[in-house]
Amino acid sequence: MGCGFPYTCRLETRKIVLLIGLILVSVLVIQHFELPYGNSLLSLLSTGKSVLIFYDTNGEDNGDSGLKENFMPESALEMYHNATIETIGKHIGLAPESAIDTLESVSDISPSVTYREESDALRNPRNVVSPPESVTLQSYSPLSSTLKVNETNNFQGSQNSAMNSSPPQKEMPEKAIASVLSISEMYEMLLHSRVSSFSKRPVWSSSADQELFDARFQIENTSIIRDHPGLYGPIYRNLSTFVRSYELMEQKLKIYVYRDGKRPVFHQPRLKGIYASEGWFMKLLEASNRYITTNPGEAHLFYLPFSSQLLVDYIYVPDSHSFHEIIQYLKNYLDTIKGRYSFWNRTNGEDHFLVACHDWAPAETKKHMANCIRALCNADTKESFQFGKDVSLPETYVHSPQNPSKEFEGNSPSRRKFLAFFAGQMHGYVRPVLLKHWENKDPDMKIFGRMKKASYIQHMRNSKYCICAKGYEVNSPRVVEAIIHGCVPVIISDNFVPPFFEILKWDSFAVFVFEKDIPDLKNILLSIPEKRYVVMQQRVNQVKKHFLWHNSPVKYDIFHMILHSLWYNRVFRLPPL
Ligand SMILES: *[C@@H]1O[C@H](CO)[C@@H](O)[C@H](O)[C@H]1NC(C)=O
Ligand SMILES: *[C@@H]1O[C@H](CO)[C@@H](O)[C@H](O)[C@H]1NC(C)=O
Ligand SMILES: *[C@@H]1O[C@H](CO)[C@@H](O)[C@H](O)[C@H]1NC(C)=O
Ligand SMILES: *[C@@H]1O[C@H](CO)[C@@H](O)[C@H](O)[C@H]1NC(C)=O
């Protein structure tokens, strides 16, 4: 068919040209936006032969891709050896030449490391490299294996020093080789649990479940905000989701508290001492009009109101070295409420929670209360702490119940004349090592044994970094004390999950040092540029509000943050409907 009239013909041609142009533009646009996906698809395909996919992820992005692969640590190590040099170089961000060095040092060290570890494990059951019970082997082994490789070689120095400078390579102390998780790996595990581990579907559903489900939808679909009154964005993992989740908690959360349970173990908060956070939580929750409901039908959570400290004082048989009596006591209590009410059976305890600060609480509750959300001070990935379900409870040393948290104006950075400070009793195995290396060794390092309280506080106010070395167990009141005094916490406690881990971006205001790196402590701290230090110190001041108790709780304080973590975990543990 010809063009009858030249004009119409030109019109047709123009239309066609326009059409072609449009197609061209859309192809370009699609390509532009698709490119990243194409790339990540490629890299996914090419990493089939190495575990190093992990080195890409640093906790900020979700990168749980590597987690899905299933192999045992040994084979992972082997795969590592087999990986091409280029792959390694790429993944650890080194030029090819240095990648060769690194690879060689891997082969030098790893085999002996592995043997030593095995024999150690046989001798001392505590050193056995085993996944925490809570974590499935499948999700755990790739992590622990990659870590072993990293640790033995100190590839990146310390990501824990929150910096990129690597301290000098050191001989590995034998004991540190056991699988130690870095903060970013813990976050990987948390993210992984969010997409892979859900509680069981309730036997029958309730309106509360529907509300939790709606809340999840709203949190995930929240609009992105850059700032929010009273909250300082950079200290949160995701300010938008935290703000939304917190608002929804305020609007919706209802908790049922069992009236059953005899005093003093139940319903009798102890408000002083280093385990006081469980007592303060109990006291404030039971007094709360906003969050308590007497109608279990509308409850999202059920509280088991016992004190782990009073269990030790009243139920533990002194010198028995056995948790048996305590475990039995709690089991009898559970059997009572299981028989008397239907709530436990509805979810098999998954909407029940406990708040326990004593060191022994994980051991006492890991069997019969394994399904509950457990808020624990002793938040140790090796002691059955389960990411995504359990909550890391802050340990706060309360001296005066009338005034549970004194708010200090910490000194400004320029007036902090000591580099680092620690004082405390020689509990556990880490502190003696710390003192051996640093007590009276260096005028910048104020590292002591016991010290009077007034002097202790003076040191916290006058030091840039406060060393929080683990005692018998992973947590220590120092973490919160440091924050309250405006001192940047330096946490030396392998596998400790810091408080409010779901919400707070700990490596933005604290430093994490592996136990094995104690000899390098000063170098690690000195490698942090002054500018970065000042930023961290400002953030410590911003995060302080989340760690203060008030006789009448205030928004975003420690009481509400604990409550929020319980709520948040329940919201995200509910299986998709
Ligand atoms: C291992 O090292 C890489 C490269 O330095 C680092 O990005 C990664 O976070 C580390 N991961 C582990 C497994 O510690
Ligand atoms: C925060 O969460 C929202 C909702 O899930 C998401 O869209 C956003 O990308 C997240 N922001 C960051 C910084 O990760
Ligand atoms: C909200 O999230 C769900 C999945 O969680 C998704 O299917 C839906 O498209 C999202 N809606 C909006 C408005 O982003
Ligand atoms: C809940 O289940 C247990 C057995 O697991 C049973 O003994 C108890 O009677 C049940 N409770 C109720 C209220 O049905």
XYZ file of C-alpha atoms and ligand atoms in Angstrom:
633
model
C 0.000 0.000 0.000
C 1.577 3.271 -1.144
C 1.137 6.594 0.481
C -1.652 8.279 -1.317
C -0.740 11.720 0.014
C 2.829 12.753 0.760
C 1.757 14.486 3.986
C 0.139 11.395 5.509
C 3.159 9.421 4.477
C 5.526 11.742 6.355
C 3.284 11.479 9.358
C 3.479 7.688 9.267
C 7.260 7.782 9.008
C 7.465 10.144 11.937
C 5.278 7.866 13.985
C 7.504 4.928 13.198
C 10.644 6.860 14.041
C 9.081 7.973 17.289
C 8.110 4.419 18.101
C 11.599 3.131 17.423
C 13.011 5.925 19.553
C 10.706 5.019 22.403
C 11.671 1.377 22.224
C 15.339 2.320 22.178
C 14.961 4.534 25.214
C 13.081 1.913 27.191
C 15.662 -0.704 26.359
C 18.363 1.637 27.622
C 16.437 2.399 30.756
C 15.757 -1.249 31.453
C 19.386 -2.121 30.895
C 20.521 0.630 33.155
C 18.390 -0.513 36.009
C 18.814 -4.199 35.424
C 22.556 -4.047 35.291
C 23.149 -4.423 39.029
C 20.939 -7.510 39.106
C 22.747 -8.962 36.182
C 26.015 -8.425 37.987
C 24.978 -9.954 41.234
C 23.555 -12.886 39.326
C 26.916 -13.334 37.674
C 28.792 -13.158 40.927
C 26.386 -15.624 42.476
C 27.098 -18.069 39.702
C 30.829 -17.609 39.893
C 31.149 -18.054 43.622
C 29.845 -21.592 43.433
C 33.256 -22.874 44.293
C 34.174 -20.742 47.234
C 32.758 -19.732 50.539
C 34.161 -16.317 50.111
C 30.823 -14.964 49.174
C 30.813 -13.959 52.804
C 33.632 -11.561 52.539
C 31.409 -9.358 50.473
C 28.941 -8.738 53.163
C 29.639 -6.533 56.073
C 26.433 -6.440 57.970
C 24.998 -3.363 56.346
C 23.582 -5.150 53.384
C 21.607 -8.271 53.830
C 23.816 -10.692 51.892
C 22.499 -13.883 53.357
C 23.220 -15.636 50.113
C 26.152 -17.636 51.414
C 24.181 -18.844 54.364
C 22.069 -21.133 52.344
C 24.897 -23.338 51.278
C 25.358 -26.421 53.295
C 28.775 -27.741 54.122
C 30.810 -28.667 57.119
C 33.660 -26.475 58.350
C 36.392 -28.795 57.043
C 35.085 -28.844 53.537
C 34.653 -25.118 53.670
C 38.303 -24.762 54.523
C 39.160 -27.014 51.642
C 37.001 -25.001 49.331
C 38.804 -21.968 50.532
C 42.120 -23.437 49.580
C 40.789 -24.353 46.196
C 39.393 -20.950 45.498
C 41.300 -19.033 42.913
C 43.636 -16.313 43.970
C 41.724 -13.775 41.947
C 38.552 -14.610 43.779
C 40.209 -14.143 47.107
C 41.892 -10.964 46.040
C 38.624 -9.593 44.831
C 36.691 -10.535 47.870
C 39.074 -9.276 50.461
C 39.799 -6.201 48.453
C 43.485 -6.821 47.861
C 45.639 -6.471 44.788
C 46.481 -9.845 43.237
C 50.089 -9.853 44.547
C 49.091 -9.374 48.118
C 46.394 -11.954 47.615
C 49.110 -14.434 46.872
C 50.869 -13.628 50.116
C 47.697 -14.043 51.998
C 46.874 -17.306 50.377
C 50.279 -18.687 51.235
C 49.949 -17.714 54.794
C 46.600 -19.476 54.844
C 48.182 -22.736 53.820
C 50.949 -22.214 56.340
C 48.757 -21.764 59.297
C 45.444 -23.440 58.880
C 46.287 -27.144 59.101
C 48.110 -26.901 62.399
C 45.416 -24.607 63.651
C 42.797 -27.172 62.906
C 44.639 -29.959 64.669
C 45.349 -27.907 67.709
C 41.774 -26.977 67.936
C 40.623 -30.573 67.735
C 42.903 -31.788 70.469
C 41.967 -28.838 72.629
C 38.353 -29.582 72.101
C 38.831 -33.096 73.337
C 40.549 -31.978 76.473
C 38.235 -29.206 77.404
C 34.563 -29.540 76.601
C 34.117 -25.783 76.815
C 36.387 -25.368 73.840
C 34.447 -27.673 71.611
C 33.640 -25.881 68.427
C 30.015 -26.664 68.230
C 27.161 -24.616 66.947
C 24.929 -23.102 69.595
C 21.985 -25.433 69.995
C 19.685 -22.775 68.784
C 21.360 -22.420 65.446
C 20.959 -25.058 62.842
C 24.185 -26.560 61.685
C 23.302 -25.615 58.195
C 23.221 -21.933 58.858
C 26.037 -22.023 61.326
C 28.866 -23.917 59.772
C 29.655 -21.636 56.879
C 29.952 -18.748 59.291
C 32.198 -20.455 61.745
C 34.382 -21.795 59.015
C 34.865 -18.540 57.205
C 35.628 -16.945 60.470
C 38.301 -19.470 61.315
C 40.028 -18.608 58.099
C 39.777 -14.903 58.742
C 40.942 -15.179 62.276
C 43.987 -17.209 61.622
C 45.172 -14.666 59.126
C 43.950 -11.460 60.463
C 43.057 -10.396 56.946
C 41.407 -7.227 57.686
C 42.930 -6.454 61.000
C 39.971 -5.896 63.167
C 36.702 -5.021 61.714
C 36.049 -4.943 65.421
C 38.211 -1.960 65.895
C 35.594 -0.390 63.640
C 38.478 0.711 61.506
C 40.337 -0.491 58.525
C 43.830 -0.459 59.915
C 45.253 -3.828 60.748
C 47.320 -4.355 63.867
C 50.523 -6.314 63.392
C 50.008 -9.993 62.743
C 50.467 -12.070 65.821
C 50.943 -15.636 66.746
C 47.536 -17.053 67.475
C 46.945 -17.876 71.097
C 45.700 -21.443 71.083
C 42.448 -20.809 72.781
C 41.109 -18.056 70.561
C 40.730 -20.259 67.542
C 37.379 -21.619 68.538
C 34.623 -20.128 66.444
C 34.267 -16.520 67.442
C 31.621 -14.417 65.792
C 32.264 -10.860 64.782
C 29.526 -8.303 65.179
C 28.804 -8.291 61.466
C 28.509 -12.058 61.420
C 26.077 -11.905 64.290
C 24.046 -9.473 62.272
C 24.134 -11.843 59.309
C 22.731 -14.531 61.563
C 20.027 -12.224 62.811
C 18.993 -11.317 59.267
C 19.086 -14.939 58.289
C 16.823 -15.887 61.178
C 14.339 -13.261 60.032
C 13.789 -15.009 56.735
C 14.314 -18.597 57.773
C 13.169 -19.249 61.283
C 9.625 -18.647 62.350
C 7.653 -19.808 65.298
C 5.015 -22.465 64.731
C 1.625 -21.410 63.566
C -0.601 -20.995 66.632
C -2.937 -23.942 67.182
C -5.837 -21.565 66.820
C -5.511 -17.980 65.771
C -6.393 -14.896 67.754
C -7.063 -11.281 66.903
C -3.699 -10.517 68.513
C -1.946 -12.614 65.858
C -3.661 -10.644 63.155
C -2.514 -7.404 64.773
C 1.062 -8.638 64.917
C 0.865 -9.611 61.315
C -0.507 -6.208 60.313
C 2.252 -4.575 62.341
C 4.880 -6.520 60.460
C 3.406 -5.415 57.187
C 3.394 -1.795 58.289
C 6.947 -1.929 59.601
C 8.272 -3.479 56.422
C 6.379 -1.050 54.255
C 7.113 2.025 56.295
C 8.021 5.209 54.527
C 11.662 6.152 54.756
C 12.487 8.937 57.189
C 15.817 10.673 57.642
C 15.339 12.026 61.098
C 12.955 11.906 63.981
C 12.653 14.165 67.032
C 14.763 12.855 69.903
C 16.477 10.143 67.868
C 19.868 10.403 66.249
C 19.771 8.426 62.996
C 23.338 7.095 62.678
C 23.124 4.941 65.804
C 20.244 2.823 64.488
C 20.339 -0.013 62.027
C 17.249 1.360 60.401
C 15.722 4.480 61.866
C 12.554 4.187 59.761
C 11.646 0.697 60.874
C 12.549 1.410 64.485
C 10.355 4.498 64.616
C 7.434 2.721 62.981
C 7.767 -0.363 65.116
C 8.014 1.708 68.289
C 4.898 3.700 67.380
C 2.962 0.524 66.712
C 4.123 -0.934 70.009
C 2.822 2.134 71.807
C -0.504 1.872 70.030
C -1.060 -1.867 70.205
C 1.086 -3.934 72.518
C -0.796 -5.736 75.272
C 0.852 -8.073 77.742
C -0.761 -10.565 80.047
C 1.071 -11.210 83.317
C 0.378 -14.510 85.075
C -0.759 -13.886 88.618
C 0.378 -17.354 89.591
C 3.756 -17.853 91.219
C 4.774 -17.493 94.837
C 6.889 -14.764 96.278
C 9.749 -14.185 96.670
C 10.822 -15.798 93.397
C 7.780 -14.473 91.548
C 6.367 -10.956 91.598
C 8.999 -9.589 93.926
C 11.394 -7.376 92.049
C 14.848 -6.802 93.503
C 15.874 -3.306 92.595
C 19.524 -3.123 93.599
C 22.790 -4.643 92.485
C 24.195 -5.765 89.185
C 21.215 -7.923 88.221
C 18.709 -5.160 88.898
C 17.503 -4.839 85.331
C 15.236 -7.889 85.666
C 13.762 -6.393 88.836
C 13.236 -2.956 87.363
C 11.590 -4.387 84.313
C 9.228 -6.457 86.459
C 8.344 -3.541 88.694
C 7.684 -1.123 85.867
C 5.767 -3.565 83.709
C 3.480 -4.722 86.499
C 2.735 -1.057 87.245
C 2.069 -0.181 83.629
C -1.464 0.780 82.687
C -0.606 1.099 79.076
C 0.828 -2.294 78.316
C -0.842 -4.663 80.774
C -4.090 -6.378 79.984
C -6.142 -8.630 82.213
C -7.823 -10.077 79.151
C -5.552 -12.825 77.817
C -7.591 -12.957 74.625
C -6.139 -9.662 73.475
C -2.568 -10.287 74.655
C 0.317 -10.388 72.175
C 2.748 -11.549 74.827
C 2.600 -13.444 78.120
C 5.077 -12.637 80.878
C 6.530 -15.234 83.248
C 7.331 -12.898 86.159
C 10.187 -14.562 88.032
C 13.557 -13.318 89.220
C 16.571 -15.365 88.188
C 18.520 -13.804 91.015
C 16.015 -14.832 93.681
C 15.952 -18.335 92.248
C 19.618 -18.502 93.093
C 19.076 -17.052 96.567
C 16.093 -19.204 97.499
C 15.993 -22.343 95.401
C 19.596 -23.144 94.568
C 21.172 -25.604 96.983
C 24.440 -23.913 98.018
C 27.569 -25.717 96.877
C 25.522 -28.258 94.960
C 26.987 -27.000 91.660
C 23.761 -28.116 90.088
C 20.923 -26.264 88.429
C 18.664 -29.224 89.035
C 16.532 -27.706 91.791
C 16.039 -24.480 89.911
C 15.147 -26.170 86.653
C 12.677 -28.408 88.465
C 11.154 -25.449 90.285
C 10.571 -23.603 87.020
C 9.210 -26.725 85.379
C 6.655 -27.206 88.148
C 5.574 -23.636 87.659
C 5.225 -24.118 83.920
C 3.261 -27.329 84.380
C 0.869 -25.412 86.598
C 0.178 -22.695 84.094
C 0.021 -25.161 81.201
C -2.621 -27.144 83.024
C -4.550 -24.174 84.340
C -4.717 -22.066 81.193
C -4.792 -22.751 77.503
C -2.456 -19.920 76.455
C 0.793 -21.807 76.619
C -0.536 -24.661 74.514
C -1.896 -22.338 71.866
C 1.600 -21.318 70.752
C 3.677 -23.875 72.621
C 5.057 -20.990 74.651
C 6.275 -18.940 71.703
C 4.371 -15.838 72.741
C 5.648 -16.167 76.317
C 8.693 -14.312 77.567
C 11.005 -14.056 80.537
C 13.426 -11.342 81.614
C 16.401 -12.708 83.520
C 19.729 -11.130 84.314
C 21.585 -13.682 86.399
C 24.547 -15.411 84.764
C 22.888 -18.779 85.117
C 19.590 -17.848 83.505
C 20.420 -19.246 80.045
C 21.257 -22.636 81.529
C 18.183 -22.640 83.747
C 15.755 -21.822 80.967
C 17.170 -23.437 77.854
C 15.209 -26.646 78.217
C 11.642 -26.119 79.324
C 11.492 -22.479 78.295
C 13.379 -22.901 75.064
C 10.463 -21.644 72.996
C 9.943 -18.500 75.011
C 11.431 -15.183 74.071
C 14.200 -14.931 76.613
C 15.579 -11.516 77.535
C 18.969 -12.400 79.000
C 21.886 -10.356 80.321
C 24.091 -13.340 79.654
C 23.500 -13.069 75.914
C 26.124 -15.492 74.704
C 25.895 -17.081 71.276
C 27.520 -20.134 72.783
C 24.986 -20.457 75.561
C 21.862 -21.103 73.564
C 21.103 -17.476 72.713
C 18.932 -17.556 69.615
C 19.097 -14.669 67.164
C 15.754 -13.264 66.182
C 14.032 -14.805 69.179
C 16.011 -13.988 72.305
C 16.753 -10.463 73.462
C 19.996 -9.128 74.889
C 19.072 -7.486 78.188
C 21.340 -4.670 79.427
C 23.090 -5.321 82.710
C 22.749 -2.212 84.844
C 24.323 -1.781 88.249
C 21.705 0.027 90.327
C 23.102 1.475 93.556
C 20.055 3.339 94.776
C 16.474 2.269 93.985
C 15.290 5.839 94.657
C 17.491 7.019 91.873
C 18.088 4.065 89.571
C 20.100 5.906 86.935
C 22.048 9.034 87.562
C 22.502 10.928 84.389
C 26.048 12.178 84.023
C 27.355 14.865 81.841
C 30.419 13.073 80.570
C 33.508 15.162 79.933
C 34.025 16.426 76.424
C 36.511 14.461 74.305
C 39.306 16.988 74.744
C 39.167 16.701 78.513
C 39.586 12.936 78.511
C 43.234 12.558 79.298
C 43.599 8.760 79.457
C 43.404 6.577 76.408
C 41.839 3.551 78.065
C 40.521 2.512 81.442
C 39.593 -0.722 83.140
C 39.193 -1.685 86.772
C 37.578 -4.736 88.264
C 37.949 -8.039 89.975
C 39.768 -10.873 88.319
C 36.648 -12.823 87.352
C 36.989 -15.186 84.430
C 39.974 -15.823 82.159
C 40.068 -12.603 80.109
C 40.807 -10.028 82.791
C 44.019 -11.669 84.037
C 45.291 -11.578 80.455
C 44.335 -7.923 80.185
C 46.216 -7.065 83.364
C 49.191 -9.170 82.455
C 49.642 -7.155 79.274
C 48.641 -3.713 80.425
C 48.724 -3.169 84.158
C 51.447 -0.597 84.950
C 52.856 -0.937 81.468
C 51.926 2.298 79.827
C 50.839 5.688 81.210
C 48.000 5.964 78.650
C 46.517 2.641 79.616
C 44.827 2.834 82.992
C 44.318 -0.851 83.617
C 43.797 -1.930 87.222
C 42.402 -4.598 89.490
C 39.889 -3.457 92.096
C 39.304 0.220 92.651
C 37.144 2.473 94.845
C 33.888 3.578 93.327
C 34.594 7.320 93.331
C 37.901 6.838 91.605
C 36.306 4.395 89.155
C 33.788 7.011 88.093
C 36.484 9.670 87.798
C 38.403 7.396 85.476
C 35.339 6.698 83.347
C 34.778 10.412 82.942
C 38.388 11.100 82.083
C 39.098 8.281 79.651
C 38.413 8.122 75.961
C 37.789 4.389 75.899
C 36.406 2.188 78.663
C 37.402 -1.430 78.463
C 34.508 -3.806 79.074
C 36.261 -7.116 79.516
C 34.064 -10.091 80.219
C 33.983 -11.541 83.714
C 32.785 -15.077 84.334
C 30.190 -14.515 81.661
C 29.955 -12.301 78.607
C 28.114 -9.299 80.001
C 29.289 -6.690 82.444
C 27.652 -3.588 83.925
C 30.602 -1.657 82.477
C 28.995 -1.499 79.070
C 26.154 0.636 80.355
C 28.386 2.479 82.853
C 30.733 3.488 80.067
C 27.849 4.799 77.980
C 26.359 6.708 80.882
C 29.711 8.401 81.503
C 30.199 9.260 77.854
C 33.114 6.861 77.494
C 33.317 4.860 74.261
C 32.907 1.169 75.231
C 35.552 -1.272 74.077
C 34.002 -4.686 74.361
C 36.369 -7.588 74.864
C 33.994 -10.501 75.202
C 33.859 -12.977 72.355
C 30.380 -14.005 71.261
C 28.608 -11.431 73.417
C 25.481 -10.109 71.739
C 25.229 -6.463 72.828
C 21.897 -5.074 74.102
C 19.147 -4.087 71.665
C 21.161 -5.667 68.928
C 18.165 -5.687 66.569
C 17.921 -1.938 66.719
C 21.250 -0.359 67.571
C 24.170 -0.220 65.214
C 26.746 -1.014 67.846
C 29.816 -0.631 65.711
C 28.891 3.001 65.102
C 29.568 3.945 68.728
C 31.534 1.096 70.302
C 34.696 -0.843 69.564
C 34.816 -4.638 69.545
C 38.137 -6.335 70.141
C 38.591 -10.093 70.023
C 39.943 -11.611 73.201
C 42.950 -12.827 71.289
C 43.846 -9.253 70.316
C 44.404 -8.002 73.871
C 48.169 -7.676 73.274
C 47.344 -5.227 70.449
C 44.806 -3.282 72.407
C 46.708 -0.020 72.435
C 47.545 -0.172 68.733
C 43.958 -0.902 67.881
C 42.764 2.092 69.866
C 45.474 4.374 68.546
C 44.605 3.362 65.001
C 41.210 4.994 65.390
C 41.598 8.552 64.072
C 40.724 11.334 66.470
C 37.922 12.473 64.166
C 36.306 9.080 64.223
C 36.676 8.950 67.992
C 34.896 12.268 68.406
C 32.044 11.024 66.241
C 31.718 7.841 68.278
C 31.800 9.773 71.520
C 28.954 12.002 70.338
C 26.971 8.921 69.427
C 27.581 7.431 72.860
C 25.962 10.547 74.296
C 23.027 10.042 71.932
C 22.520 6.396 72.794
C 22.624 7.085 76.535
C 18.880 7.707 76.819
C 18.210 4.084 75.878
C 20.084 2.865 78.937
C 18.547 4.963 81.705
C 15.949 3.734 84.192
C 13.272 6.095 85.432
C 10.854 5.622 88.312
C 8.157 6.567 85.835
C 9.266 5.297 82.451
C 9.812 7.862 79.711
C 9.732 7.393 75.977
C 12.712 5.469 74.521
C 14.214 4.712 77.915
C 15.639 1.333 78.844
C 12.295 -0.045 80.002
C 10.666 0.798 76.695
C 13.634 -0.459 74.714
C 13.451 -3.868 76.414
C 9.732 -3.939 75.784
C 10.327 -2.942 72.204
C 12.843 -5.702 71.541
C 10.377 -8.277 72.903
C 7.630 -6.883 70.707
C 9.837 -6.619 67.637
C 11.030 -10.203 67.889
C 7.502 -11.504 68.325
C 6.309 -9.485 65.337
C 9.028 -10.885 63.123
C 8.861 -14.441 64.409
C 5.233 -14.933 63.544
C 5.029 -17.095 60.432
C 3.669 -15.398 57.309
C -0.096 -15.963 57.249
C 36.766 -11.474 56.801
O 37.598 -10.586 56.172
C 36.966 -9.824 55.186
C 37.997 -9.058 54.425
O 38.877 -8.387 55.237
C 35.922 -8.944 55.841
O 35.282 -8.114 54.916
C 34.910 -9.817 56.474
O 33.956 -9.061 57.190
C 35.571 -10.799 57.420
N 34.589 -11.744 57.718
C 34.709 -12.503 58.668
C 34.216 -13.818 58.297
O 35.208 -12.137 59.726
C 14.916 0.373 56.290
O 13.796 -0.436 56.195
C 12.915 -0.085 55.134
C 11.660 -0.931 55.258
O 11.967 -2.286 55.321
C 13.635 -0.281 53.832
O 12.796 0.064 52.770
C 14.880 0.561 53.810
O 15.617 0.319 52.659
C 15.735 0.302 55.026
N 16.783 1.280 55.088
C 18.044 0.965 55.262
C 18.968 2.093 55.411
O 18.423 -0.196 55.317
C 4.376 -4.244 51.524
O 5.093 -5.438 51.761
C 4.576 -6.583 51.147
C 5.425 -7.727 51.541
O 5.841 -7.629 52.847
C 4.539 -6.404 49.654
O 3.921 -7.517 49.081
C 3.770 -5.150 49.308
O 3.842 -4.914 47.949
C 4.336 -3.955 50.066
N 3.513 -2.787 49.820
C 4.027 -1.610 49.574
C 3.058 -0.495 49.477
O 5.215 -1.428 49.435
C -1.639 -28.374 77.468
O -0.880 -29.489 77.046
C -0.408 -30.311 78.104
C 0.352 -31.440 77.489
O 1.347 -30.984 76.666
C -1.553 -30.846 78.930
O -1.058 -31.573 80.011
C -2.389 -29.679 79.421
O -3.521 -30.190 80.107
C -2.829 -28.818 78.277
N -3.517 -27.672 78.819
C -4.766 -27.428 78.581
C -5.372 -26.284 79.312
O -5.452 -28.103 77.815
